[in-house]
mmCIF file with all atom_site columns, C-alpha atoms in Angstrom:
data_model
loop_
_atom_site.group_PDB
_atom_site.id
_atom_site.type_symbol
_atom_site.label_atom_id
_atom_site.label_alt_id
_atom_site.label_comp_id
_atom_site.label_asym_id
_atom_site.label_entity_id
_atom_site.label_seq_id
_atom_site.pdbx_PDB_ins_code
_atom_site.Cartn_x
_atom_site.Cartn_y
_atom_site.Cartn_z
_atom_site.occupancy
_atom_site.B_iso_or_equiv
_atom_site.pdbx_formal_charge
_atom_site.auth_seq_id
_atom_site.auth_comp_id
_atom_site.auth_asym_id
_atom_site.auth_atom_id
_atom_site.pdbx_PDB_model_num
ATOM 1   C CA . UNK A 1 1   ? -26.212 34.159  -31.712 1.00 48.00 ? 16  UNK A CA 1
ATOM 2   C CA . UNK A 1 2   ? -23.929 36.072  -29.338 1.00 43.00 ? 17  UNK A CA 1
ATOM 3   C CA . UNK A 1 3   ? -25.308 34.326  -26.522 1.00 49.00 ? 18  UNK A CA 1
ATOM 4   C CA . UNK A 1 4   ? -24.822 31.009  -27.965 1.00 50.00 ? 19  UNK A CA 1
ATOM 5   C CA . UNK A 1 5   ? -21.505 31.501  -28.902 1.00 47.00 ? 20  UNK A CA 1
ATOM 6   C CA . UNK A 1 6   ? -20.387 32.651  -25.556 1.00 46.00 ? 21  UNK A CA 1
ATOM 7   C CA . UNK A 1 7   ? -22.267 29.984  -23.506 1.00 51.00 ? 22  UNK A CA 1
ATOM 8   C CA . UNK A 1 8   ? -21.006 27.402  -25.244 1.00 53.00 ? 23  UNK A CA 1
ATOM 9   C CA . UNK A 1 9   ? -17.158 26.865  -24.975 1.00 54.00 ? 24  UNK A CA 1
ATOM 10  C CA . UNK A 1 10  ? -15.420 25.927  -28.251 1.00 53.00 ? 25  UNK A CA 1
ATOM 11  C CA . UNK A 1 11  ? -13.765 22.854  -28.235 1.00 53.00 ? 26  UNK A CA 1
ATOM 12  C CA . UNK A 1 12  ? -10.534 24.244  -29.194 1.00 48.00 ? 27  UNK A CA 1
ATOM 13  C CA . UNK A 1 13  ? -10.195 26.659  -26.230 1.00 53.00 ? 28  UNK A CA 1
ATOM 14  C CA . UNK A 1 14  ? -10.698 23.416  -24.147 1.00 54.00 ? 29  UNK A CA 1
ATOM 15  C CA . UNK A 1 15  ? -8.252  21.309  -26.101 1.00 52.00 ? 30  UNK A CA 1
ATOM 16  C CA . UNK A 1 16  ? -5.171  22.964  -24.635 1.00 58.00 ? 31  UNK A CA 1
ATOM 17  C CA . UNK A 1 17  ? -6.097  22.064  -21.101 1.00 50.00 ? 32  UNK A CA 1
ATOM 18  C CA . UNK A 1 18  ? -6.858  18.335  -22.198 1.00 49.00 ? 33  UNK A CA 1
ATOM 19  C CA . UNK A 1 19  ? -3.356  18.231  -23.314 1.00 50.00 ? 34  UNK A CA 1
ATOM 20  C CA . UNK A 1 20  ? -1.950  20.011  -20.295 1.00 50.00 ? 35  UNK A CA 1
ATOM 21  C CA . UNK A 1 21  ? -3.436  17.287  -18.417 1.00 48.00 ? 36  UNK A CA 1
ATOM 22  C CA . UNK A 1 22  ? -2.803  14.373  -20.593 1.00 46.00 ? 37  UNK A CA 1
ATOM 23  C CA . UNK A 1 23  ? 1.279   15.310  -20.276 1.00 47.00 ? 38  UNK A CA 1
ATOM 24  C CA . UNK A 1 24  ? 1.216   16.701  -15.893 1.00 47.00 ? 39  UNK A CA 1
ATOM 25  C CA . UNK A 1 25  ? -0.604  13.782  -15.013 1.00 45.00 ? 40  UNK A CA 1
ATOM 26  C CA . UNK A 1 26  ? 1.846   10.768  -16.178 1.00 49.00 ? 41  UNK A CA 1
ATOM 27  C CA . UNK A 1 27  ? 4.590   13.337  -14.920 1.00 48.00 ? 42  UNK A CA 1
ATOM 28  C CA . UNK A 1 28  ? 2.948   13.596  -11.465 1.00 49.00 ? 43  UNK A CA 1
ATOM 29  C CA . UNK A 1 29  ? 2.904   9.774   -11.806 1.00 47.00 ? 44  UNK A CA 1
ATOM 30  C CA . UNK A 1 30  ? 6.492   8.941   -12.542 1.00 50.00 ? 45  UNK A CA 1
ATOM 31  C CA . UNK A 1 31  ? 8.077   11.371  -9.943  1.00 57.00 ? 46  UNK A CA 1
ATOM 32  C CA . UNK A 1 32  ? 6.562   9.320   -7.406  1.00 71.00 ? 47  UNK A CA 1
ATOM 33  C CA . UNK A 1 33  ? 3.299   11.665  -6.481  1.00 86.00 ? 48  UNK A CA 1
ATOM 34  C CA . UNK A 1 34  ? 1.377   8.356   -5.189  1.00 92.00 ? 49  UNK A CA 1
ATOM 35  C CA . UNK A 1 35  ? 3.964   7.691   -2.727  1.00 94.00 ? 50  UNK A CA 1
ATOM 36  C CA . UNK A 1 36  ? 2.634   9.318   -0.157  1.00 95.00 ? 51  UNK A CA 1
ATOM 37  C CA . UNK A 1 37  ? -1.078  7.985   -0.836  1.00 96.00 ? 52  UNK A CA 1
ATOM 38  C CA . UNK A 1 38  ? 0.045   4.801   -1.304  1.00 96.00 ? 53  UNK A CA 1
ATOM 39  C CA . UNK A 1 39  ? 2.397   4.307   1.722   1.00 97.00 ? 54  UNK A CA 1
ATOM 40  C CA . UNK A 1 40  ? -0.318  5.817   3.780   1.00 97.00 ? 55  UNK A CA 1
ATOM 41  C CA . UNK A 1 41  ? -2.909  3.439   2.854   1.00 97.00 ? 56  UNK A CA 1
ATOM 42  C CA . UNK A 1 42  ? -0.469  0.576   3.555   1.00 98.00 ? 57  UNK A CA 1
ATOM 43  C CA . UNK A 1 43  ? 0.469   2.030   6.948   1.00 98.00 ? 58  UNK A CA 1
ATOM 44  C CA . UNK A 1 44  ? -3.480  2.236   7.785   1.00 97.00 ? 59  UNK A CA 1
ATOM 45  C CA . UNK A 1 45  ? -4.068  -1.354  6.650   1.00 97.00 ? 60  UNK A CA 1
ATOM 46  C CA . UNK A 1 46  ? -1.689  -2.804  8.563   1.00 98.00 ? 61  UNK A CA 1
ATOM 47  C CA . UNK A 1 47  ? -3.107  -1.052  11.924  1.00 98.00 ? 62  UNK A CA 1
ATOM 48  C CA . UNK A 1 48  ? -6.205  -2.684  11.097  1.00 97.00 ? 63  UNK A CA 1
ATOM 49  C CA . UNK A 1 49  ? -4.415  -6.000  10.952  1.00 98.00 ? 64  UNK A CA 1
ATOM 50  C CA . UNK A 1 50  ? -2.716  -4.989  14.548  1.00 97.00 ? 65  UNK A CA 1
ATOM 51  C CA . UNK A 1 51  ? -6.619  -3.928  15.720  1.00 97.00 ? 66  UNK A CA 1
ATOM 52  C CA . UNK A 1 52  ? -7.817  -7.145  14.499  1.00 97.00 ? 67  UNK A CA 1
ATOM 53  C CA . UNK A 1 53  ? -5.845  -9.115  16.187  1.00 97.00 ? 68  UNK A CA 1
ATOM 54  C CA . UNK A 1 54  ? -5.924  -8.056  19.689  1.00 97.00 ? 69  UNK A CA 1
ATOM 55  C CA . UNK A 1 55  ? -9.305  -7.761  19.443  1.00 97.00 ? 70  UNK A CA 1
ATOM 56  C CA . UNK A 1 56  ? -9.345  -11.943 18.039  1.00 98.00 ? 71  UNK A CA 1
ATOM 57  C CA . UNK A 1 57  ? -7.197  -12.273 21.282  1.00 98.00 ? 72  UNK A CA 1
ATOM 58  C CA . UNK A 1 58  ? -9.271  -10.583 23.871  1.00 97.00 ? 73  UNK A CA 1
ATOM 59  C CA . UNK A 1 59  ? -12.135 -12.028 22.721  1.00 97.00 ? 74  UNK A CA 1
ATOM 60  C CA . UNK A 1 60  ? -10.709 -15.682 23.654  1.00 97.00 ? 75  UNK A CA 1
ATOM 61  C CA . UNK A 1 61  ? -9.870  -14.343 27.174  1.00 97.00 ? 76  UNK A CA 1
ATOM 62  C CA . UNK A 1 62  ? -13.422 -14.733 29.024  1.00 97.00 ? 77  UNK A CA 1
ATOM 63  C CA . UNK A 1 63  ? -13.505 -18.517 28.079  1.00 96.00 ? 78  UNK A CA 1
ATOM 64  C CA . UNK A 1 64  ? -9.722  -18.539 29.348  1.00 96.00 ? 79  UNK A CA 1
ATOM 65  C CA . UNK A 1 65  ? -10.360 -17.671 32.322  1.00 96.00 ? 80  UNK A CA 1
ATOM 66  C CA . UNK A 1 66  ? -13.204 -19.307 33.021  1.00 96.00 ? 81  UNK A CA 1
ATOM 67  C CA . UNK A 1 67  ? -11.699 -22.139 32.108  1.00 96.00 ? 82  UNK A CA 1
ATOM 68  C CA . UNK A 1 68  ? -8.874  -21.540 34.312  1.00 95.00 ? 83  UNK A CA 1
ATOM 69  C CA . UNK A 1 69  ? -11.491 -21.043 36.746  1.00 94.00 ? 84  UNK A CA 1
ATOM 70  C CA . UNK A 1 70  ? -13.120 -24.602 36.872  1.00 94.00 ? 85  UNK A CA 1
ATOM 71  C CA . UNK A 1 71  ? -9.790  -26.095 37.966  1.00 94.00 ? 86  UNK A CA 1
ATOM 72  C CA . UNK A 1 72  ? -8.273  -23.220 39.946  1.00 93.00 ? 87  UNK A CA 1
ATOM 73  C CA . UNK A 1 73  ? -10.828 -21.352 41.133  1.00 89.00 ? 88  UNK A CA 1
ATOM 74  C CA . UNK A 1 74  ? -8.301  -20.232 43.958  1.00 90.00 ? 89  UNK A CA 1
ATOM 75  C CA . UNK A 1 75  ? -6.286  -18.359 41.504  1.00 94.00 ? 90  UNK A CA 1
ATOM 76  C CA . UNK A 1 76  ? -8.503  -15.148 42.249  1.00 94.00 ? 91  UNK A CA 1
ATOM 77  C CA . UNK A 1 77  ? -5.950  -12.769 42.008  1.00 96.00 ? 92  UNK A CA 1
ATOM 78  C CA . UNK A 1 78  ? -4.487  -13.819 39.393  1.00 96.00 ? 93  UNK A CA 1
ATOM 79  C CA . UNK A 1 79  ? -7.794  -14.262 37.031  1.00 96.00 ? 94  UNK A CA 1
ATOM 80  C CA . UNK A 1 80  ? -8.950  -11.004 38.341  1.00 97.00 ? 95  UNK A CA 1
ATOM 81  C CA . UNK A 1 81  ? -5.829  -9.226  37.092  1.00 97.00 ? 96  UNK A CA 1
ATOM 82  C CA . UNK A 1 82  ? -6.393  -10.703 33.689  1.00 97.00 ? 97  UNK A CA 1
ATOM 83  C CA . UNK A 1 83  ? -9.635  -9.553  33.695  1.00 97.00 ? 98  UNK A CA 1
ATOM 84  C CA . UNK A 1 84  ? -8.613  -6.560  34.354  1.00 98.00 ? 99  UNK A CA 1
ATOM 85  C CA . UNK A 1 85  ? -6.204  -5.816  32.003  1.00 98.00 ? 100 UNK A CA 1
ATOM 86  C CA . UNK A 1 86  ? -8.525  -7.131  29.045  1.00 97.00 ? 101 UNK A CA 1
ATOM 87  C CA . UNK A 1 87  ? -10.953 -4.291  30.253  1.00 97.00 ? 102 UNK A CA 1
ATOM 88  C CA . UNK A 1 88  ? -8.299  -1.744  30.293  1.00 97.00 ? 103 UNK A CA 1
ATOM 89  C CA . UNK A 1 89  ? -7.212  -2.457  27.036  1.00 97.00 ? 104 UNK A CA 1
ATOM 90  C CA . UNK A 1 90  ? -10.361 -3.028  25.624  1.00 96.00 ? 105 UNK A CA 1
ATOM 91  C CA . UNK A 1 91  ? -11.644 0.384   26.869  1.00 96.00 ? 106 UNK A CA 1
ATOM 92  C CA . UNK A 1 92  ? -9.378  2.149   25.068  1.00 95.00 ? 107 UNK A CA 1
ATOM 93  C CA . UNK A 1 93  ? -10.847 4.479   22.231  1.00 92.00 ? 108 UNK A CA 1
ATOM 94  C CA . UNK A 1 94  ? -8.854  3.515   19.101  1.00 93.00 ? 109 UNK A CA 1
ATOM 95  C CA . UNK A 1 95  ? -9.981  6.383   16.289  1.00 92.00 ? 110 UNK A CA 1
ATOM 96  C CA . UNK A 1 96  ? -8.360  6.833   12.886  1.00 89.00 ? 111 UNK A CA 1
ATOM 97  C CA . UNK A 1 97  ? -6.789  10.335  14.600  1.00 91.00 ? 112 UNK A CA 1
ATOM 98  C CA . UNK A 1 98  ? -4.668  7.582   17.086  1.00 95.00 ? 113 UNK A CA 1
ATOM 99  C CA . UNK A 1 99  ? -1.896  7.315   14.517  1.00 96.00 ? 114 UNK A CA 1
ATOM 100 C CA . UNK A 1 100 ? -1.175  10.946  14.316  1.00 95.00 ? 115 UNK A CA 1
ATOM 101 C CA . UNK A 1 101 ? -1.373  11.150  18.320  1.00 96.00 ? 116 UNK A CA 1
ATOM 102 C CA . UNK A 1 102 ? 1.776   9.585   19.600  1.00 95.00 ? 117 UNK A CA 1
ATOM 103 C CA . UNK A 1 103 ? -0.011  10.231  23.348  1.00 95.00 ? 118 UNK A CA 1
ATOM 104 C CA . UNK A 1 104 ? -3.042  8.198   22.442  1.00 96.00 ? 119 UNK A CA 1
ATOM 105 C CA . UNK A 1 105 ? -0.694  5.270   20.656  1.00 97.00 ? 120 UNK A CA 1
ATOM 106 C CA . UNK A 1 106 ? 1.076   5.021   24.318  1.00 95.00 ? 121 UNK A CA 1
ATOM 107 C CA . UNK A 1 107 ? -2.114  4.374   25.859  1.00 96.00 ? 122 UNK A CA 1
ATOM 108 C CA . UNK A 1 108 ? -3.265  1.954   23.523  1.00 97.00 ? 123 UNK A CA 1
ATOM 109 C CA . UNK A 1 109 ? 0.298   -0.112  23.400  1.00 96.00 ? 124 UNK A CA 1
ATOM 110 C CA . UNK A 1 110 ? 0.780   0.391   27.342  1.00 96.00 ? 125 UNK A CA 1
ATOM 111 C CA . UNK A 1 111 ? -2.957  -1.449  27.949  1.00 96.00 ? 126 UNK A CA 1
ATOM 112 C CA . UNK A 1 112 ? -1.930  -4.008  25.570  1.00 96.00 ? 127 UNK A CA 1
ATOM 113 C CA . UNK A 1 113 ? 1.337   -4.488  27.290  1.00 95.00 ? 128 UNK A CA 1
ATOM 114 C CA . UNK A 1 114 ? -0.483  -4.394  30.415  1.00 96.00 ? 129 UNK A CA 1
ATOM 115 C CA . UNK A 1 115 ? -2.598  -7.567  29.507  1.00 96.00 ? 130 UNK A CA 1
ATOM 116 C CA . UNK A 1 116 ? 0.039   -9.377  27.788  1.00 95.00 ? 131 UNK A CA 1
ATOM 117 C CA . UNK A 1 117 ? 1.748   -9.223  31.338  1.00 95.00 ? 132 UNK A CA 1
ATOM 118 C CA . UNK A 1 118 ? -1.336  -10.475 32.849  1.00 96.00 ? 133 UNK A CA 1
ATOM 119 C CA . UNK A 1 119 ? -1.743  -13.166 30.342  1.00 94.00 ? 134 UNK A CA 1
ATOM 120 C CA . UNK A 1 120 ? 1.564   -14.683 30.792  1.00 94.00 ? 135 UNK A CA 1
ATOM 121 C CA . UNK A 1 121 ? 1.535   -14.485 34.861  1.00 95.00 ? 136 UNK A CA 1
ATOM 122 C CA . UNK A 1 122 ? -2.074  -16.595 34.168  1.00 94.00 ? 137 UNK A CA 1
ATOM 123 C CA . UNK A 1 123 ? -0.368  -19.366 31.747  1.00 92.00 ? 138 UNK A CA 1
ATOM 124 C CA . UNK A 1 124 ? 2.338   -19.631 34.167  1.00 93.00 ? 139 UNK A CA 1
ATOM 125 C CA . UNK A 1 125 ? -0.119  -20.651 36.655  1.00 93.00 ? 140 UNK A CA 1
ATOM 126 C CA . UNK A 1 126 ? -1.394  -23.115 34.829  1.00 93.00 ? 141 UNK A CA 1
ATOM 127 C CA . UNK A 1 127 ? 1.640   -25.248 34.943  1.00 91.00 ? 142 UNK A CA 1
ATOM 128 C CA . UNK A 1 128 ? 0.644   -25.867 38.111  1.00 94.00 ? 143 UNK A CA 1
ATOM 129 C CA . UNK A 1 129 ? -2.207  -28.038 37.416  1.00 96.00 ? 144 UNK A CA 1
ATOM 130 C CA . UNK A 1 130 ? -2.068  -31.164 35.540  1.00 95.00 ? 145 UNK A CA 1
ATOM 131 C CA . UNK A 1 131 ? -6.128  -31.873 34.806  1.00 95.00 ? 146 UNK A CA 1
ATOM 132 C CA . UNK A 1 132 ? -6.832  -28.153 33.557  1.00 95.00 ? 147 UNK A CA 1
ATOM 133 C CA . UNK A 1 133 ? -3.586  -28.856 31.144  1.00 92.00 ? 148 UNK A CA 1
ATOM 134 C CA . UNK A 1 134 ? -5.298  -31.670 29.643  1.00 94.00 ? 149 UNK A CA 1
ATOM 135 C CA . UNK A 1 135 ? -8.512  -30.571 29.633  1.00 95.00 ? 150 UNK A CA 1
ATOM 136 C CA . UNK A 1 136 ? -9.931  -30.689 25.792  1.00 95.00 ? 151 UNK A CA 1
ATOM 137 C CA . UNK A 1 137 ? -11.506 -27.271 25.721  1.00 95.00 ? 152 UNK A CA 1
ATOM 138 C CA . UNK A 1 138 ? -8.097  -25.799 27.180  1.00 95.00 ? 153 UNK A CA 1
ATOM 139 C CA . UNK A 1 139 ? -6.226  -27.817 24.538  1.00 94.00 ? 154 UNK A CA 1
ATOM 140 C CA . UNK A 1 140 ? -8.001  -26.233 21.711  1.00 96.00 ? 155 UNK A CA 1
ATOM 141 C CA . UNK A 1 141 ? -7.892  -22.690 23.738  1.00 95.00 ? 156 UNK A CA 1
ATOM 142 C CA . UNK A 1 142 ? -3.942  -23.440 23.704  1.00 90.00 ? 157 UNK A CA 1
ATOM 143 C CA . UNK A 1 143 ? -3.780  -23.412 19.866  1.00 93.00 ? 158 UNK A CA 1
ATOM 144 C CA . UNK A 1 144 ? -6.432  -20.527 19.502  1.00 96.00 ? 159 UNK A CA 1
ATOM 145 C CA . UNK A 1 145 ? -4.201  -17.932 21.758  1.00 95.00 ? 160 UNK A CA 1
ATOM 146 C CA . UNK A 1 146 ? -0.916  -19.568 20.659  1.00 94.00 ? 161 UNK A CA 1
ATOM 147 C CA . UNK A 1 147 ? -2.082  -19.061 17.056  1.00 96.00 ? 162 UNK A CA 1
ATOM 148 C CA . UNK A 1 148 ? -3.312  -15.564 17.854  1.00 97.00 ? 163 UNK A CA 1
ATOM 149 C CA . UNK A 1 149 ? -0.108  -14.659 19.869  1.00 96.00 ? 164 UNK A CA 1
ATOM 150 C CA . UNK A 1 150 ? 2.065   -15.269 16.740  1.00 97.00 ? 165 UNK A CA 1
ATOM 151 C CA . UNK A 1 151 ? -0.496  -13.418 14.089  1.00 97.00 ? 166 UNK A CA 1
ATOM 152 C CA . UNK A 1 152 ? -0.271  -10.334 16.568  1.00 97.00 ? 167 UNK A CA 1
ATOM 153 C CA . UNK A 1 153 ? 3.799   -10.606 16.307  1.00 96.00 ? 168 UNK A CA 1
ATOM 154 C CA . UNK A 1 154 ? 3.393   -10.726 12.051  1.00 97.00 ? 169 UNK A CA 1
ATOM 155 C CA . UNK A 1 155 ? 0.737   -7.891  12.436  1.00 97.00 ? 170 UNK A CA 1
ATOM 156 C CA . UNK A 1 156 ? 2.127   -5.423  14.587  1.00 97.00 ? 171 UNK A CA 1
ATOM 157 C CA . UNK A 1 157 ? 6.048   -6.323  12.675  1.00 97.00 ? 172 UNK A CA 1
ATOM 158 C CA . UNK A 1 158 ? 4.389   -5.072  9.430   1.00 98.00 ? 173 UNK A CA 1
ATOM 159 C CA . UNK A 1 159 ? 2.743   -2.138  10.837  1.00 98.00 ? 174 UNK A CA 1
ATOM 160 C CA . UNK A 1 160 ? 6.267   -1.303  11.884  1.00 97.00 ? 175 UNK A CA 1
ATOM 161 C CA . UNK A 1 161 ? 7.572   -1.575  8.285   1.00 97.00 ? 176 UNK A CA 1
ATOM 162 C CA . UNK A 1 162 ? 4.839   -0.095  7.149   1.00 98.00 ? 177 UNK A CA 1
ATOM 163 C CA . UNK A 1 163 ? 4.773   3.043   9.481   1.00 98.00 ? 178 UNK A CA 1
ATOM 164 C CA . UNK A 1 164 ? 8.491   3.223   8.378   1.00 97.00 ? 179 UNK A CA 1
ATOM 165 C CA . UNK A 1 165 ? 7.893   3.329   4.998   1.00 97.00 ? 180 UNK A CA 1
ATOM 166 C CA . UNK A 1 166 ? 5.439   5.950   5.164   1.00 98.00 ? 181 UNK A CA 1
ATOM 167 C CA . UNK A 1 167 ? 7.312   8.392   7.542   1.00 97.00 ? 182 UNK A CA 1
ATOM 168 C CA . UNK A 1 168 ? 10.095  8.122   5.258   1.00 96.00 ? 183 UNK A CA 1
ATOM 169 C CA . UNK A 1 169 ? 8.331   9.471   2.290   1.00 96.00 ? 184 UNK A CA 1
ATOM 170 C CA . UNK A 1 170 ? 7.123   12.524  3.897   1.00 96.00 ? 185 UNK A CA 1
ATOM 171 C CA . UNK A 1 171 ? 11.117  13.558  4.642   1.00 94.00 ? 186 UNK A CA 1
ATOM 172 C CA . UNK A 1 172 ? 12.911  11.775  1.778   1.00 93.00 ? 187 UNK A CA 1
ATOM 173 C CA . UNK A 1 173 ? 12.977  13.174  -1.542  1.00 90.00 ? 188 UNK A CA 1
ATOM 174 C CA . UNK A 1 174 ? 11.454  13.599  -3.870  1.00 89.00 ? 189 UNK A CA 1
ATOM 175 C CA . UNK A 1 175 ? 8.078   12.398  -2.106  1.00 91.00 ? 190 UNK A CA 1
ATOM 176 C CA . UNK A 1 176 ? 9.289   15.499  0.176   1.00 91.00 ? 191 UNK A CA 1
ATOM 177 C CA . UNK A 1 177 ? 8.161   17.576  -2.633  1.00 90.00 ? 192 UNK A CA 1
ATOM 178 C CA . UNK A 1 178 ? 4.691   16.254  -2.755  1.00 89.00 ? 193 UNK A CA 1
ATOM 179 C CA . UNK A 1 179 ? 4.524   16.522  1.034   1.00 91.00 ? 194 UNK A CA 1
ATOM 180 C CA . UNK A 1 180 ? 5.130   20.240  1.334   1.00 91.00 ? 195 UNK A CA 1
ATOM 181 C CA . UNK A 1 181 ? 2.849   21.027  -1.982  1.00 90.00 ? 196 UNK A CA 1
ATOM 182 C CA . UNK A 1 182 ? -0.020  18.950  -1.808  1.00 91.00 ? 197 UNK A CA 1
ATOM 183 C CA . UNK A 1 183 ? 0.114   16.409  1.140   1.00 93.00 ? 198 UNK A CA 1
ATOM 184 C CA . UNK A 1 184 ? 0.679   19.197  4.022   1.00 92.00 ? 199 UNK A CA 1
ATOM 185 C CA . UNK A 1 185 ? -1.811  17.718  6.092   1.00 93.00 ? 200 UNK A CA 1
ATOM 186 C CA . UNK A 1 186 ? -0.390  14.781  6.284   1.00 95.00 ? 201 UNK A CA 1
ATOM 187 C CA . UNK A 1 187 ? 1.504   13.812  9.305   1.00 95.00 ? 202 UNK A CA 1
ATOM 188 C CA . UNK A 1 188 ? 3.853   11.223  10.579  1.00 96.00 ? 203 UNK A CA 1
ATOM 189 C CA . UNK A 1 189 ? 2.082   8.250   12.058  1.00 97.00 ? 204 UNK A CA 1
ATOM 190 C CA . UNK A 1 190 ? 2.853   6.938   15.821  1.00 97.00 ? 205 UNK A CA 1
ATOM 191 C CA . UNK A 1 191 ? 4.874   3.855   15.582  1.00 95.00 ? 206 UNK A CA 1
ATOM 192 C CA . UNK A 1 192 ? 5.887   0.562   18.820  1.00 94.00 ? 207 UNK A CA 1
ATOM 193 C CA . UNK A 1 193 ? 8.456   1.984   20.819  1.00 84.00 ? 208 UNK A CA 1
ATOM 194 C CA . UNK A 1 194 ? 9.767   -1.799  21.559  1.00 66.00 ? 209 UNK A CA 1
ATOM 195 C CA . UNK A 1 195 ? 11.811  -3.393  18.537  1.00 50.00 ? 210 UNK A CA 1
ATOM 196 C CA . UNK A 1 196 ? 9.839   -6.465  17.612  1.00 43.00 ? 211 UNK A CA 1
ATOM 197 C CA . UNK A 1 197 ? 12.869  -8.625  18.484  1.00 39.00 ? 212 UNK A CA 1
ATOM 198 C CA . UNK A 1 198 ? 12.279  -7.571  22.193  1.00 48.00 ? 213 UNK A CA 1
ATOM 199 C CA . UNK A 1 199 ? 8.431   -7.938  22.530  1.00 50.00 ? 214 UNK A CA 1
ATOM 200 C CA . UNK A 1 200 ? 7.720   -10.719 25.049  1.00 51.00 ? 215 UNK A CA 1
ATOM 201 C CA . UNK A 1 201 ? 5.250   -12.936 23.490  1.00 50.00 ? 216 UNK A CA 1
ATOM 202 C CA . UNK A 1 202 ? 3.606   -15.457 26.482  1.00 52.00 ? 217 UNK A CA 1
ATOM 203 C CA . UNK A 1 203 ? 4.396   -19.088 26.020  1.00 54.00 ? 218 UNK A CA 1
ATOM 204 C CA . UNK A 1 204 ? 1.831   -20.643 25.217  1.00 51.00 ? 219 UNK A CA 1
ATOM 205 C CA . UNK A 1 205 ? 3.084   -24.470 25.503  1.00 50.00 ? 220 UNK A CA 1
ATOM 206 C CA . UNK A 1 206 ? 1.178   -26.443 28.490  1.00 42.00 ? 221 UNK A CA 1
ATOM 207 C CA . UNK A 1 207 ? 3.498   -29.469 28.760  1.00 44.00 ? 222 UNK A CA 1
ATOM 208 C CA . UNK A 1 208 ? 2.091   -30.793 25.807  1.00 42.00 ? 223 UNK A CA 1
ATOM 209 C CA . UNK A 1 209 ? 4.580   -30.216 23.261  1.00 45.00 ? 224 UNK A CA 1
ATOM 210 C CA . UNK A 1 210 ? 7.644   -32.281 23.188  1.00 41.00 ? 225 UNK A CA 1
ATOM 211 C CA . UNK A 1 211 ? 11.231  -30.696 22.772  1.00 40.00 ? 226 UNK A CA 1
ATOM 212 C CA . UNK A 1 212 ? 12.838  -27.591 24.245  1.00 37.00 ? 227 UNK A CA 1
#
């Protein structure tokens, strides 16, 4: 009988804790203790966005160029450098530790730079040649990259926001309360060093757009 009573808890020694719980936990809730989750799981969806896509637009660069290569085939610099730069940037290792490594998130923005340079010194080529300009499959490659140009603008102006958001709530209180008791691990995450009003999207218009 002694046995049984000690291995078997009464229900009123466990009905404190219940309680105790039942009160912290909304507490926890209304101070703001998801903040940090929260803001962090925003920050790391809207990196995926960013991964996705410059990953949409490198993957409509091969039939770009060889596109561009079927009317200007004399272009080889300029094609190889694009090709170039898509390997570069492609090559980059991208892990979930990148946004806590402010080194590593240079290396992946400066190979992205690096082939959005290449990218527009290509298209500016291509004004050069009327019959690749109205060729159908470069048409609908104009409207692919041009399409993919402006989602990587949204994406990477979110992540910004997003990156903001979070950072702040690991300094500002009270989320700076959470940070230094239970979130210590956490760190801030790597953000664009160039504003999104400055980024130099290519232009993706072939002559076949009216206006200015």
């Amino acid at each position: 009988m002694l046995a049984q009573r000690f291995a078997a808890p009464s229900p009123f020694r466990t009905l404190p804790a219940f309680l105790i719980m039942a009160i912290v936990l909304p507490v926890l809730a209304g101070c703001g203790y998801n903040t940090i989750p929260t803001a962090e799981e925003n920050a790391k969806a809207a990196w995926s966005e960013v991964l996705n896509q410059y990953q949409r637009r490198a993957d409509l660069i091969p039939n770009l160029v060889e596109t561009v290569k079927g009317y200007a085939s004399h272009e080889k610099d300029t094609l190889d450098a694009v090709v170039e730069a898509r390997a570069k940037a492609t090559q980059v290792t991208v892990t979930p530790e990148t946004l806590n490594d402010p080194e590593a998130f240079k290396k992946f923005q400066d190979s992205q730079a690096g082939l959005t340079s290449a990218l527009s010194r290509l298209l500016a080529v291509v004004e050069n040649y009327p019959d690749l300009k109205a060729n159908q499959n470069f048409l609908a490659l104009q409207a692919q990259l041009e399409g993919t140009e402006n989602r990587i603008a949204v994406a990477r102006r979110d992540y910004i926001q997003a990156v903001r958001d979070y950072n702040l709530t690991l300094r500002t209180f009270p989320s700076v309360i959470w940070a230094s008791l239970w979130f210590r691990g956490n760190q801030p995450f790597a953000n664009f060093t160039v504003d999104e009003d400055k980024l130099q999207v290519p232009k993706v218009n072939f002559g076949t757009k009216q206006g200015g």
